XYZ file of C-alpha atoms in Angstrom:
197
model
C -66.678 4.751 7.379
C -67.990 1.907 5.879
C -68.345 -1.300 8.191
C -65.739 -3.111 5.748
C -63.095 -0.446 6.432
C -63.619 -0.612 10.250
C -62.723 -4.043 10.167
C -59.610 -3.899 8.117
C -58.131 -1.231 10.003
C -57.534 -3.101 13.108
C -56.269 -6.090 10.658
C -53.982 -3.791 9.130
C -52.639 -2.526 12.271
C -51.978 -6.232 13.577
C -50.145 -6.820 10.447
C -48.004 -4.010 10.659
C -47.164 -4.567 14.335
C -46.372 -8.153 13.684
C -43.859 -7.115 10.768
C -42.343 -4.682 12.998
C -42.070 -7.104 15.804
C -40.501 -9.770 13.304
C -38.370 -6.795 12.159
C -37.003 -6.396 15.666
C -36.407 -9.902 16.533
C -34.085 -10.191 13.431
C -32.192 -7.249 14.423
C -31.742 -8.518 17.822
C -30.857 -12.238 17.552
C -29.074 -12.055 14.308
C -25.502 -11.350 15.000
C -24.147 -8.073 13.547
C -20.933 -8.745 11.945
C -18.773 -5.619 12.910
C -15.208 -4.923 11.504
C -12.896 -7.175 13.583
C -15.205 -8.773 15.568
C -16.485 -12.538 15.024
C -20.057 -13.211 14.538
C -19.986 -15.225 17.770
C -18.841 -12.196 19.716
C -15.471 -14.224 20.707
C -12.395 -12.347 19.222
C -11.727 -8.838 18.254
C -9.423 -5.831 18.730
C -6.672 -6.272 21.385
C -3.538 -4.280 22.059
C -0.799 -6.108 24.433
C 2.853 -6.627 24.699
C 4.887 -9.790 24.067
C 7.678 -11.391 25.935
C 10.122 -9.290 24.180
C 8.283 -5.969 24.986
C 6.993 -5.361 21.647
C 3.521 -4.167 21.237
C 1.200 -6.782 19.448
C -2.472 -6.417 18.221
C -4.941 -8.917 16.808
C -3.649 -7.763 13.432
C -0.251 -9.797 14.260
C -2.239 -12.913 14.171
C -4.294 -12.268 11.095
C -3.778 -14.438 8.255
C -3.250 -17.684 9.707
C -5.264 -19.563 12.182
C -3.911 -19.472 15.860
C -4.526 -20.775 19.473
C -5.052 -18.337 22.260
C -4.874 -19.483 26.045
C -5.653 -17.525 29.379
C -3.456 -18.324 32.273
C -0.825 -17.000 34.729
C 2.726 -17.943 35.553
C 1.972 -18.526 39.225
C -0.781 -21.165 38.265
C 0.224 -24.380 40.121
C -1.177 -26.951 37.521
C -3.573 -26.049 34.500
C -1.479 -23.775 32.954
C 1.779 -25.483 32.769
C -0.034 -28.882 31.991
C -2.142 -26.749 29.227
C 1.005 -25.337 27.761
C 3.121 -28.530 27.790
C 0.062 -30.096 25.964
C 0.024 -27.390 23.206
C 3.964 -27.749 23.024
C 3.335 -31.559 22.400
C 0.571 -30.898 19.868
C 2.915 -28.383 17.965
C 5.869 -31.386 18.050
C 3.245 -33.723 16.494
C 2.258 -31.654 13.884
C 5.907 -31.202 12.392
C 6.741 -28.568 10.029
C 3.066 -27.514 9.869
C 3.108 -25.989 13.040
C 4.860 -23.180 11.673
C 2.029 -22.047 10.337
C 0.082 -21.843 13.601
C 0.453 -18.968 15.829
C -0.079 -19.431 19.592
C -0.906 -16.625 22.209
C -0.539 -17.279 25.947
C -2.410 -14.263 27.272
C -1.620 -13.664 31.060
C -4.472 -12.928 33.229
C -2.307 -11.458 36.100
C -0.678 -8.375 34.679
C 0.660 -7.464 38.141
C 3.043 -10.345 38.447
C 3.480 -11.350 34.665
C 5.703 -8.714 32.992
C 7.370 -9.270 29.858
C 10.322 -10.784 31.201
C 8.612 -12.907 33.650
C 6.602 -14.437 30.804
C 9.867 -14.881 28.843
C 11.541 -16.950 31.540
C 8.436 -18.915 32.230
C 7.876 -19.709 28.574
C 11.305 -20.820 28.027
C 10.212 -24.319 29.471
C 7.688 -25.123 26.398
C 7.712 -24.812 22.534
C 9.404 -21.370 21.430
C 6.380 -20.842 19.130
C 4.265 -20.034 21.878
C 4.246 -16.220 22.412
C 3.200 -14.503 25.837
C 1.218 -11.622 25.941
C 0.620 -9.065 28.840
C 0.238 -5.512 29.147
C -1.425 -2.989 31.760
C -4.329 -4.385 33.763
C -6.727 -2.178 31.657
C -5.205 -3.704 28.410
C -5.344 -7.216 29.960
C -9.084 -6.922 31.099
C -9.990 -5.416 27.622
C -8.474 -8.897 25.954
C -10.156 -10.946 28.523
C -13.565 -9.269 27.632
C -12.875 -9.562 23.676
C -12.562 -13.324 24.132
C -15.332 -13.528 26.551
C -12.984 -15.163 29.032
C -13.241 -15.161 32.781
C -10.593 -13.794 35.092
C -10.994 -12.942 38.782
C -8.375 -12.235 41.652
C -8.724 -14.543 44.664
C -7.042 -13.633 47.935
C -4.675 -15.848 49.609
C -2.709 -15.669 53.006
C -1.066 -12.385 53.621
C -0.427 -10.586 50.314
C -0.484 -13.825 48.232
C -3.062 -14.408 45.663
C -4.192 -16.713 42.977
C -6.139 -16.363 39.673
C -9.490 -17.953 38.762
C -9.543 -17.892 35.123
C -11.013 -19.788 31.843
C -9.057 -22.953 31.066
C -10.642 -23.010 27.379
C -7.821 -23.036 24.455
C -9.336 -21.068 21.687
C -9.078 -21.997 18.121
C -9.314 -18.884 15.991
C -9.176 -18.616 12.096
C -7.350 -16.161 9.832
C -9.747 -13.573 10.309
C -9.548 -13.659 13.830
C -12.913 -15.450 14.092
C -13.642 -18.076 16.930
C -13.753 -21.707 15.204
C -14.263 -23.729 18.476
C -12.531 -25.003 21.855
C -9.377 -27.301 21.287
C -9.578 -30.773 22.883
C -6.309 -31.526 24.267
C -7.331 -34.360 26.486
C -6.301 -36.964 23.972
C -3.168 -38.254 22.329
C -1.089 -35.289 20.704
C -1.291 -36.750 17.418
C -5.122 -36.546 16.992
C -5.209 -33.113 17.932
C -2.387 -32.357 15.751
C -4.260 -34.272 12.839
C -7.339 -31.918 13.441
C -5.424 -28.587 13.475
C -3.314 -29.479 10.613
C -6.676 -29.595 8.467
C -7.399 -25.986 9.089
C -4.047 -24.835 8.099
């Protein structure tokens, strides 16, 4: 083999390896768009039951932006405060709020049956939809939104739930837009959400 070819073979092998490594990095690092799954990995298919006992999926929220919040009815402060803040924002939006859906997804399906959610949500804006399901369905929804939920034992048989307190803003294609800031006057949040409708 000529000396020049002996020199070129290692260089060619190195270049081929570099191309393969680059391709692997692109495949690994660039989010793959799967049907029904946002590029961020937040959001996607779920099947739950609303406060009226009707089966609800992500398709029921498609076509318009929506808010999603994970919590539970026995939550002492964060959940009722957040739901009231969302209610205040919806009121500040006026008629435009009818074009924004809101889902309150329980992380405590053992206690939060549809009738429990219906009673609990009666204290807040009626446009907020309560969602529950079997423990497996709820766990799948939590995973779909990359949320966090953990049962924490209390005294006796009592327990509480640690959970993500983020309010997700999803677009009309079930894609994650960002977190909603509620620690400001409702009119400011309302104005920001109205721009997305």
